[in-house]
Structures are given as C-alpha cells and as structure tokens.
C-alpha cells in the first residue's frame, strides 16, 4: 500500500504549480487556438514530467538508471538537433518564394526585423545572463520556434523549456503585440500609403525557383558554414517543393512530417519543464525578454522602412517592415488587416507576404550567424 | 552599478550584434542580387500549347 502512495506523498507544491502551467498551456491551445500543435503537447508534457517519479523521465531505481521515454526522445531528437532540422524541411516545403521574387527589395526587411534578437541579447547580458544564454534568449525574437530550439540546444539546454514556451506563445500573440507598436511608430497617412503592384501577377520560371534554394545554401555555406544545417534543411524542403517531380514527398513533408515531428518536438521539450528547472526567476526574465524581442523586431522593421523611404522613388508602406519577422503568415495578415482598417481599398497582402517570406530566411540566417559569432 | 564581468559580456554582445546585423544585411543584399540575376538569366517563358 505504501508503494502506491509514494507518488502522492512525494508531490510538492512546485510540481502542482507546473501542472497548473501545463493546464494553462492546454487551455490556451484548445480554447484560444494559440499555436495548438505545439502548446498542447508542451502543456500535456509538462504535466507528465511533473508527476513524482514519472516513468517518462529517467529515474534511478536500485542504483540503476531506468530510461524514460521522453528522456530518450530528448537525447535522440533534441540534443542531436534532428527534430528542429526535420521541422525545417517541412517549413521549407511550405514556403512559396515567388512573391519575394516579384519584389526582391523587400528582402531587406527580413534583415531589419531581426533587430529585436540582438537588442534583446544585449539586454539579457545586463540582467546577468552569460553570452550563450543571452544569445539563446535573443533568438526568441527570430519568431521561429525551431530556430530558437536549435540555438538553445547548442548554447543553453538548461533554458530550453522557457525559451520554447516564450517563442511559441509570442508567435501566437503576434496579432496582439504588433499593432500597438506599428501605430506608435507610424502616422495615419503612412499607414494609408499605397504601394504599386510590384509585378504581383508576373510568373516566375521553374528554373529560378529550383536554383534559388541551391544557390542560397551554397552562398550561405561559403560565408557562414555553421548556418548550413539551418538554412540547408530549410532550402532542401523548398527544393522538394519546387522541383516539380517530388509532389508526393513535398506534400508528405508539409503534412505528415510536419505534424509528427511537431508533436514529438512539443512533448519532448516539455520533458525539460520540471519544477526544479522551470520555476526560477530566470524563467520570468526569459518570458519578459521574449516579449521585448518581438516588440523590437517590429520596431526595427517599421523604422527601417521609414528610413528606406528617404531613398526610394516608389515608397514602401512602413507597416510592411513589421512583416519582416518570421511569424508566417500571421504577421502578413496583421499588416493587411491594419491597412484595410485605415483604407478599405488598400490591399497590402502580397507585399506583406513578400516581407514575411524574407523574414523566414532572415530568422534562420540570424540563428546561424549567432551560432557562428558567439563563442 | 554593473560588475566588470557583466560589462565585459555586454561589450561582447554589442560587438556580436553589430557584426550580426551587418552580416544579415550583407547576405540579404547578396540574395537580392542573386534573385535579380537568375530572374534575368532565366525568365519565365510560356510553354507552347500542344
């Protein structure tokens, strides 16, 4: 009988708090539809990981380590970086770069809107985080879950849980985070600004679409070899999509691969969310810094667009700059909706999508550069 | 207010940020010219209708 009560008697209030946090994540996923594919497995995993002597995590029994399923997944899928890389293949297969080819100058917003990453990294160092932890926290601002997980796995595996939760939560909150920042930094006239078509209906050749992922991988690899895994897997997925002869594989990557790996990724990350690791002051800092990263990404994009307008003949609506973050397609929808609110006949969607796609390249590249520059 | 260690890490972060943002823009410029070049070299051609 005593053996049956061991779980109950070993329960601590910290474990109980973690279960409530898991419950909140499940609530946000189910009721609010906030990134449900990730937040639901993370929420449930948090509950699993905080049951005393849970068999999903490694436990020591009679001097021997009994391996738990989530611990095995963690070693095999996260520590080897395989899960995030497989997600990149899936994301690559989902991205259509053709809007970007029709308006390539919007590529620059994919760089400008990564400003929040670096700003947050600097801020994190002032809060006492070491350079690797600060860089991992900054990468929450890539607005790209797999990149955040990839960098955190390398640099700060101890912070993987809070970083992942912050990254995915704020991605879901883009429609709430971005509008006030954009409104603060733009005038009504700027938000009403129209943009020309930019050749939105121009067709792009198959050769261009096939060559682009290959050349981007080679060029990135030559200058920043540490970024090759990130950008290479993303571009491999895109090549599967664009080559035109692997439609079944492309669909499998977009659907089955994405779904399965996302599920495993979410529940495995939750294995790091044990009470002793998660209930720390640093978690609160990370949640706060993640929000700052998203805010300054948005500000960086908008301010860069305003700066660019001093030099451009055909002006860019500054709101488009905010779509340079990677949260796709959420950010472009936000910008489009804001544009329509100011002027119901001003359609900014295609321009915002172009900037948003460039943000996906920019975020992965930023992650790779952080890996190359931080020692 | 801040310890020497924090100031040292902060300076490192500033340096990385400067290099990181510069490299990001450089890459994007390269990709910009890459797109322009391959789009010029390999424009879309309508396939003849059979």
Short mmCIF file of C-alpha atoms in Angstrom, two decimals:
data_model
loop_
_atom_site.label_atom_id
_atom_site.label_comp_id
_atom_site.label_asym_id
_atom_site.label_seq_id
_atom_site.Cartn_x
_atom_site.Cartn_y
_atom_site.Cartn_z
CA UNK A 1 0.00 0.00 0.00
CA UNK A 2 2.88 2.31 0.88
CA UNK A 3 4.28 1.84 -2.63
CA UNK A 4 1.02 3.04 -4.15
CA UNK A 5 1.07 6.22 -2.07
CA UNK A 6 4.65 7.18 -2.93
CA UNK A 7 3.58 9.45 -5.81
CA UNK A 8 1.02 11.28 -3.72
CA UNK A 9 3.29 11.72 -0.73
CA UNK A 10 6.19 12.94 -2.89
CA UNK A 11 4.14 15.61 -4.61
CA UNK A 12 5.47 19.13 -3.96
CA UNK A 13 3.68 22.45 -4.42
CA UNK A 14 6.19 23.28 -7.17
CA UNK A 15 5.11 20.21 -9.13
CA UNK A 16 1.50 21.24 -8.61
CA UNK A 17 2.27 24.74 -9.96
CA UNK A 18 3.90 23.15 -13.04
CA UNK A 19 0.79 21.06 -13.63
CA UNK A 20 -1.30 24.23 -13.49
CA UNK A 21 1.09 25.84 -16.01
CA UNK A 22 0.65 22.76 -18.22
CA UNK A 23 -3.11 23.13 -17.84
CA UNK A 24 -2.93 26.81 -18.83
CA UNK A 25 -0.96 25.93 -21.98
CA UNK A 26 -3.57 23.28 -22.89
CA UNK A 27 -6.33 25.86 -22.23
CA UNK A 28 -4.61 28.42 -24.49
CA UNK A 29 -4.23 25.79 -27.21
CA UNK A 30 -7.78 24.40 -27.02
CA UNK A 31 -9.83 27.43 -26.09
CA UNK A 32 -7.84 30.27 -27.66
CA UNK A 33 -6.31 28.29 -30.53
CA UNK A 34 -2.83 29.70 -29.70
CA UNK A 35 -0.30 27.53 -31.62
CA UNK A 36 -2.23 24.38 -30.60
CA UNK A 37 0.08 21.97 -32.42
CA UNK A 38 2.91 22.98 -30.08
CA UNK A 39 1.32 24.34 -26.93
CA UNK A 40 -0.94 21.34 -26.39
CA UNK A 41 1.87 18.73 -26.44
CA UNK A 42 4.07 21.05 -24.34
CA UNK A 43 1.25 21.54 -21.84
CA UNK A 44 0.50 17.84 -21.54
CA UNK A 45 4.20 17.01 -21.43
CA UNK A 46 4.64 19.48 -18.56
CA UNK A 47 2.01 17.54 -16.61
CA UNK A 48 3.67 14.22 -17.46
CA UNK A 49 7.11 15.47 -16.45
CA UNK A 50 5.95 16.75 -13.07
CA UNK A 51 4.29 13.64 -11.72
CA UNK A 52 6.56 12.38 -8.92
CA UNK A 53 8.81 9.53 -10.08
CA UNK A 54 7.28 9.79 -13.54
CA UNK A 55 8.33 6.94 -15.79
CA UNK A 56 8.51 9.26 -18.83
CA UNK A 57 11.79 10.66 -17.45
CA UNK A 58 14.95 8.79 -16.41
CA UNK A 59 14.70 7.56 -12.83
CA UNK A 60 17.24 5.89 -10.58
CA UNK A 61 15.91 2.61 -9.20
CA UNK A 62 18.09 0.41 -7.02
CA UNK A 63 21.22 2.19 -8.18
CA UNK A 64 20.35 1.72 -11.86
CA UNK A 65 19.09 4.35 -14.29
CA UNK A 66 15.77 3.34 -15.81
CA UNK A 67 15.37 5.28 -19.03
CA UNK A 68 12.17 7.24 -19.58
CA UNK A 69 10.55 7.67 -22.99
CA UNK A 70 10.70 11.48 -23.03
CA UNK A 71 14.31 11.46 -21.87
CA UNK A 72 15.16 9.11 -24.73
CA UNK A 73 13.29 11.35 -27.21
CA UNK A 74 15.21 14.32 -25.80
CA UNK A 75 18.60 12.72 -26.30
CA UNK A 76 17.76 11.34 -29.73
CA UNK A 77 15.70 14.19 -31.16
CA UNK A 78 16.70 17.42 -29.45
CA UNK A 79 20.30 17.01 -28.32
CA UNK A 80 21.23 15.68 -31.77
CA UNK A 81 19.24 18.62 -33.30
CA UNK A 82 17.34 16.20 -35.54
CA UNK A 83 13.79 17.28 -34.62
CA UNK A 84 14.28 21.02 -35.34
CA UNK A 85 16.11 20.21 -38.58
CA UNK A 86 13.28 17.93 -39.76
CA UNK A 87 10.85 20.74 -38.98
CA UNK A 88 12.95 22.99 -41.23
CA UNK A 89 12.47 20.52 -44.10
CA UNK A 90 8.72 20.72 -43.51
CA UNK A 91 8.73 24.53 -43.31
CA UNK A 92 10.85 24.76 -46.46
CA UNK A 93 8.31 22.63 -48.28
CA UNK A 94 5.57 25.03 -47.17
CA UNK A 95 7.28 28.26 -48.32
CA UNK A 96 6.49 29.78 -51.68
CA UNK A 97 9.30 32.22 -52.51
CA UNK A 98 7.66 33.55 -55.68
CA UNK A 99 6.08 36.64 -54.01
CA UNK A 100 9.61 37.57 -52.94
CA UNK A 101 10.97 37.17 -56.48
CA UNK A 102 8.35 39.62 -57.68
CA UNK A 103 9.50 42.27 -55.22
CA UNK A 104 13.04 41.36 -54.09
CA UNK A 105 13.82 44.69 -52.37
CA UNK A 106 11.51 43.54 -49.59
CA UNK A 107 14.24 41.01 -48.71
CA UNK A 108 15.90 43.75 -46.69
CA UNK A 109 13.01 43.76 -44.22
CA UNK A 110 13.88 40.16 -43.41
CA UNK A 111 17.15 41.53 -42.03
CA UNK A 112 15.84 44.71 -40.38
CA UNK A 113 13.12 42.88 -38.46
CA UNK A 114 15.69 40.69 -36.73
CA UNK A 115 16.86 43.73 -34.76
CA UNK A 116 14.94 42.52 -31.69
CA UNK A 117 17.16 39.43 -31.48
CA UNK A 118 20.32 41.45 -31.00
CA UNK A 119 18.73 44.16 -28.86
CA UNK A 120 17.35 41.50 -26.50
CA UNK A 121 20.67 39.68 -26.38
CA UNK A 122 22.36 42.90 -25.21
CA UNK A 123 19.61 43.47 -22.64
CA UNK A 124 19.90 39.90 -21.35
CA UNK A 125 23.61 40.34 -20.67
CA UNK A 126 22.76 43.29 -18.41
CA UNK A 127 20.45 41.01 -16.43
CA UNK A 128 23.38 38.71 -15.69
CA UNK A 129 22.94 36.00 -18.33
CA UNK A 130 26.17 34.77 -19.90
CA UNK A 131 26.72 35.41 -23.60
CA UNK A 132 25.44 31.99 -24.77
CA UNK A 133 22.32 32.19 -22.63
CA UNK A 134 21.73 35.78 -23.74
CA UNK A 135 22.08 34.79 -27.39
CA UNK A 136 19.62 31.91 -26.95
CA UNK A 137 17.11 34.25 -25.28
CA UNK A 138 17.60 36.85 -28.04
CA UNK A 139 16.78 34.25 -30.69
CA UNK A 140 13.22 34.08 -29.32
CA UNK A 141 12.95 37.23 -31.45
CA UNK A 142 13.53 35.17 -34.58
CA UNK A 143 9.79 34.44 -34.20
CA UNK A 144 10.72 30.99 -35.40
CA UNK A 145 10.29 28.13 -32.93
CA UNK A 146 12.69 25.60 -34.49
CA UNK A 147 15.49 28.22 -34.76
CA UNK A 148 15.01 29.14 -31.09
CA UNK A 149 15.11 25.48 -30.10
CA UNK A 150 18.13 24.79 -32.31
CA UNK A 151 20.21 27.63 -30.87
CA UNK A 152 19.10 26.98 -27.27
CA UNK A 153 20.01 23.28 -27.61
CA UNK A 154 23.55 24.28 -28.58
CA UNK A 155 24.04 27.17 -26.19
CA UNK A 156 21.69 26.87 -23.23
CA UNK A 157 19.94 23.49 -22.95
CA UNK A 158 19.07 24.41 -19.36
CA UNK A 159 16.83 27.20 -20.67
CA UNK A 160 15.20 25.20 -23.46
CA UNK A 161 11.81 24.88 -21.72
CA UNK A 162 11.11 28.57 -21.01
CA UNK A 163 12.64 29.67 -24.34
CA UNK A 164 10.39 27.31 -26.32
CA UNK A 165 7.28 28.29 -24.38
CA UNK A 166 8.05 32.01 -24.85
CA UNK A 167 8.83 31.59 -28.56
CA UNK A 168 5.64 29.73 -29.41
CA UNK A 169 3.41 31.78 -27.13
CA UNK A 170 4.51 35.11 -28.58
CA UNK A 171 4.21 33.76 -32.13
CA UNK A 172 0.57 33.12 -31.35
CA UNK A 173 0.28 36.61 -29.88
CA UNK A 174 1.64 38.47 -32.94
CA UNK A 175 -1.83 39.95 -33.70
CA UNK A 176 -1.82 41.49 -30.21
CA UNK A 177 1.87 42.50 -30.00
CA UNK A 178 2.44 44.13 -33.40
CA UNK A 179 -0.47 46.59 -33.95
CA UNK A 180 0.23 48.93 -30.99
CA UNK A 181 3.94 49.14 -31.85
CA UNK A 182 3.16 49.88 -35.50
CA UNK A 183 0.59 52.53 -34.56
CA UNK A 184 3.05 54.13 -32.19
CA UNK A 185 5.71 54.45 -34.88
CA UNK A 186 3.60 55.45 -37.90
CA UNK A 187 1.21 58.23 -38.77
CA UNK A 188 -2.25 57.63 -40.20
CA UNK A 189 -1.02 58.89 -43.59
CA UNK A 190 1.84 56.40 -43.55
CA UNK A 191 -0.50 53.53 -42.72
CA UNK A 192 -2.76 54.54 -45.61
CA UNK A 193 0.15 54.64 -48.04
CA UNK A 194 -0.49 52.63 -51.20
CA UNK A 195 2.13 50.52 -52.89
CA UNK A 196 2.28 49.69 -56.57
CA UNK A 197 1.66 46.13 -57.74
CA UNK A 198 5.37 45.28 -57.88
CA UNK A 199 4.64 42.80 -60.66
CA UNK A 200 2.39 40.75 -58.40
CA UNK A 201 0.98 38.70 -61.26
CA UNK A 202 4.33 38.13 -63.01
CA UNK A 203 5.18 34.47 -63.45
CA UNK A 204 8.50 33.10 -62.19
CA UNK A 205 10.32 30.40 -64.13
CA UNK A 206 10.70 26.90 -62.69
CA UNK A 207 14.48 27.16 -63.16
CA UNK A 208 14.59 30.26 -60.94
CA UNK A 209 12.55 28.56 -58.23
CA UNK A 210 14.78 25.46 -58.34
CA UNK A 211 18.08 27.32 -58.49
CA UNK A 212 17.31 29.73 -55.65
CA UNK A 213 17.38 27.23 -52.74
CA UNK A 214 20.52 25.57 -54.10
CA UNK A 215 22.43 28.82 -54.60
CA UNK A 216 21.32 30.28 -51.25
CA UNK A 217 22.58 27.14 -49.49
CA UNK A 218 25.95 27.28 -51.26
CA UNK A 219 26.41 31.02 -50.69
CA UNK A 220 25.44 30.82 -47.03
CA UNK A 221 27.68 27.82 -46.56
CA UNK A 222 30.68 29.56 -48.09
CA UNK A 223 30.41 32.56 -45.77
CA UNK A 224 28.86 31.04 -42.64
CA UNK A 225 29.37 27.26 -42.57
CA UNK A 226 27.76 26.98 -39.11
CA UNK A 227 24.48 28.20 -40.61
CA UNK A 228 24.41 25.47 -43.25
CA UNK A 229 22.42 22.94 -41.23
CA UNK A 230 19.70 25.51 -40.54
CA UNK A 231 19.46 27.12 -43.96
CA UNK A 232 20.34 23.90 -45.83
CA UNK A 233 17.46 21.85 -44.41
CA UNK A 234 15.05 24.74 -44.97
CA UNK A 235 16.17 25.07 -48.58
CA UNK A 236 16.14 21.29 -49.08
CA UNK A 237 12.46 21.29 -48.13
CA UNK A 238 11.88 24.14 -50.56
CA UNK A 239 13.73 22.32 -53.33
CA UNK A 240 11.48 19.27 -52.83
CA UNK A 241 8.53 21.62 -53.26
CA UNK A 242 9.77 23.49 -56.31
CA UNK A 243 11.46 20.73 -58.31
CA UNK A 244 8.08 19.61 -59.59
CA UNK A 245 8.90 15.89 -59.63
CA UNK A 246 8.52 15.11 -55.91
CA UNK A 247 5.00 16.28 -55.28
CA UNK A 248 4.19 13.31 -53.03
CA UNK A 249 7.30 13.92 -50.93
CA UNK A 250 6.57 17.63 -50.80
CA UNK A 251 3.04 17.01 -49.55
CA UNK A 252 4.33 14.43 -47.06
CA UNK A 253 6.87 16.95 -45.73
CA UNK A 254 4.21 19.66 -45.44
CA UNK A 255 1.69 17.43 -43.72
CA UNK A 256 2.77 14.12 -42.18
CA UNK A 257 6.38 15.06 -41.43
CA UNK A 258 5.42 18.47 -40.03
CA UNK A 259 2.64 17.02 -37.87
CA UNK A 260 4.63 14.08 -36.49
CA UNK A 261 7.82 15.96 -35.71
CA UNK A 262 5.90 18.90 -34.23
CA UNK A 263 4.09 16.52 -31.92
CA UNK A 264 7.32 14.84 -30.82
CA UNK A 265 9.12 18.18 -30.53
CA UNK A 266 6.45 19.66 -28.27
CA UNK A 267 6.11 16.78 -25.87
CA UNK A 268 9.88 16.23 -25.75
CA UNK A 269 10.64 19.87 -24.92
CA UNK A 270 8.18 19.56 -22.06
CA UNK A 271 10.48 16.97 -20.52
CA UNK A 272 12.76 19.88 -19.59
CA UNK A 273 9.92 21.67 -17.83
CA UNK A 274 10.37 20.03 -14.46
CA UNK A 275 9.58 22.22 -11.46
CA UNK A 276 13.19 22.48 -10.29
CA UNK A 277 14.30 23.80 -13.69
CA UNK A 278 11.31 25.89 -14.73
CA UNK A 279 10.27 27.66 -11.53
CA UNK A 280 13.19 30.06 -11.47
CA UNK A 281 13.45 33.83 -11.59
CA UNK A 282 15.30 33.40 -14.89
CA UNK A 283 12.09 31.98 -16.44
CA UNK A 284 10.28 35.24 -15.69
CA UNK A 285 13.17 37.21 -17.23
CA UNK A 286 13.05 35.00 -20.33
CA UNK A 287 9.29 35.46 -20.74
CA UNK A 288 9.73 39.25 -20.41
CA UNK A 289 12.75 39.41 -22.71
CA UNK A 290 10.94 37.34 -25.34
CA UNK A 291 8.19 39.94 -25.48
CA UNK A 292 10.77 42.71 -25.81
CA UNK A 293 12.41 40.80 -28.67
CA UNK A 294 9.13 40.65 -30.61
CA UNK A 295 8.42 44.34 -29.93
CA UNK A 296 11.84 45.49 -31.12
CA UNK A 297 11.69 43.23 -34.19
CA UNK A 298 8.51 45.03 -35.17
CA UNK A 299 10.01 48.43 -34.40
CA UNK A 300 13.19 47.58 -36.34
CA UNK A 301 11.20 46.64 -39.44
CA UNK A 302 8.95 49.71 -39.35
CA UNK A 303 11.78 52.18 -38.70
CA UNK A 304 13.92 50.64 -41.44
CA UNK A 305 11.04 51.04 -43.91
CA UNK A 306 10.76 54.70 -42.94
CA UNK A 307 14.50 55.12 -43.42
CA UNK A 308 14.38 53.35 -46.79
CA UNK A 309 11.63 55.72 -47.95
CA UNK A 310 14.10 58.61 -47.87
CA UNK A 311 15.95 56.92 -50.73
CA UNK A 312 13.16 55.24 -52.70
CA UNK A 313 11.16 56.75 -55.53
CA UNK A 314 8.34 54.27 -55.03
CA UNK A 315 7.68 54.47 -51.31
CA UNK A 316 7.03 51.47 -49.12
CA UNK A 317 4.18 51.45 -46.60
CA UNK A 318 6.19 51.37 -43.32
CA UNK A 319 3.84 48.75 -41.88
CA UNK A 320 5.29 46.27 -44.40
CA UNK A 321 8.58 46.43 -42.46
CA UNK A 322 6.88 44.82 -39.48
CA UNK A 323 6.05 41.78 -41.63
CA UNK A 324 9.78 41.10 -41.89
CA UNK A 325 9.55 38.89 -38.81
CA UNK A 326 9.29 35.19 -39.42
CA UNK A 327 5.84 34.54 -37.94
CA UNK A 328 4.24 33.38 -41.18
CA UNK A 329 1.52 34.02 -42.29
CA UNK A 330 0.26 35.66 -39.12
CA UNK A 331 2.31 38.82 -39.46
CA UNK A 332 1.36 39.49 -43.09
CA UNK A 333 -2.31 39.04 -42.19
CA UNK A 334 -1.96 41.52 -39.33
CA UNK A 335 -0.43 44.14 -41.65
CA UNK A 336 -3.04 43.52 -44.34
CA UNK A 337 -5.87 43.89 -41.83
CA UNK A 338 -4.36 47.08 -40.38
CA UNK A 339 -4.06 48.50 -43.90
CA UNK A 340 -7.69 47.68 -44.66
CA UNK A 341 -8.81 49.34 -41.43
CA UNK A 342 -7.16 52.60 -42.49
CA UNK A 343 -8.33 52.36 -46.10
CA UNK A 344 -10.71 49.53 -47.13
CA UNK A 345 -9.42 49.68 -50.72
CA UNK A 346 -5.71 49.36 -49.88
CA UNK A 347 -4.61 45.76 -50.34
CA UNK A 348 -1.17 45.19 -48.83
CA UNK A 349 -1.33 41.41 -48.51
CA UNK A 350 1.04 40.41 -51.33
CA UNK A 351 3.69 42.94 -50.26
CA UNK A 352 3.37 41.83 -46.64
CA UNK A 353 3.68 38.17 -47.69
CA UNK A 354 6.91 39.00 -49.58
CA UNK A 355 8.39 40.66 -46.50
CA UNK A 356 7.15 37.81 -44.32
CA UNK A 357 8.81 35.19 -46.54
CA UNK A 358 12.05 37.15 -46.42
CA UNK A 359 11.65 37.14 -42.63
CA UNK A 360 11.74 33.35 -42.73
CA UNK A 361 15.09 33.44 -44.50
CA UNK A 362 16.29 36.24 -42.20
CA UNK A 363 15.38 34.45 -38.98
CA UNK A 364 17.13 31.22 -39.94
CA UNK A 365 20.14 33.18 -41.12
CA UNK A 366 20.20 35.19 -37.88
CA UNK A 367 20.18 31.93 -35.91
CA UNK A 368 23.08 30.63 -37.99
CA UNK A 369 25.03 33.86 -37.60
CA UNK A 370 24.54 33.79 -33.84
CA UNK A 371 25.96 30.26 -33.83
CA UNK A 372 28.94 31.49 -35.86
CA UNK A 373 29.63 34.64 -33.85
CA UNK A 374 29.07 33.54 -30.25
CA UNK A 375 31.92 31.61 -28.70
CA UNK B 1 26.11 49.52 -10.92
CA UNK B 2 27.17 46.54 -13.07
CA UNK B 3 30.06 44.22 -12.29
CA UNK B 4 33.14 44.08 -14.53
CA UNK B 5 32.06 40.65 -15.73
CA UNK B 6 28.65 41.91 -16.84
CA UNK B 7 30.24 44.88 -18.61
CA UNK B 8 32.64 42.53 -20.40
CA UNK B 9 29.79 40.22 -21.56
CA UNK B 10 27.76 43.31 -22.53
CA UNK B 11 30.62 44.62 -24.71
CA UNK B 12 30.88 41.19 -26.33
CA UNK B 13 27.12 41.25 -27.03
CA UNK B 14 27.40 44.72 -28.59
CA UNK B 15 30.19 43.53 -30.85
CA UNK B 16 28.25 40.40 -31.89
CA UNK B 17 25.12 42.47 -32.54
CA UNK B 18 26.97 44.89 -34.79
CA UNK B 19 28.61 42.07 -36.74
CA UNK B 20 25.38 40.04 -36.83
CA UNK B 21 23.18 42.84 -38.19
CA UNK B 22 25.84 43.83 -40.73
CA UNK B 23 26.23 40.23 -41.92
CA UNK B 24 22.44 39.81 -42.14
CA UNK B 25 22.10 42.86 -44.40
CA UNK B 26 25.06 41.72 -46.47
CA UNK B 27 23.51 38.30 -47.02
CA UNK B 28 20.18 39.86 -47.93
CA UNK B 29 21.90 42.16 -50.43
CA UNK B 30 23.64 39.13 -51.95
CA UNK B 31 20.32 37.26 -52.18
CA UNK B 32 18.70 40.39 -53.67
CA UNK B 33 21.25 40.50 -56.49
CA UNK B 34 21.05 36.71 -56.85
CA UNK B 35 17.29 36.92 -57.42
CA UNK B 36 17.68 39.76 -59.91
CA UNK B 37 20.40 37.82 -61.76
CA UNK B 38 18.70 34.43 -62.05
CA UNK B 39 15.38 36.06 -62.86
CA UNK B 40 17.07 37.98 -65.72
CA UNK B 41 19.01 34.94 -66.95
CA UNK B 42 16.10 32.53 -66.70
CA UNK B 43 12.86 34.46 -67.29
CA UNK B 44 9.54 32.68 -67.38
CA UNK B 45 8.57 31.53 -70.85
CA UNK B 46 5.07 30.46 -71.75
CA UNK B 47 5.14 26.83 -72.87
CA UNK B 48 3.75 26.41 -76.38
CA UNK B 49 0.25 24.99 -76.32
CA UNK B 50 0.08 21.49 -77.75
#
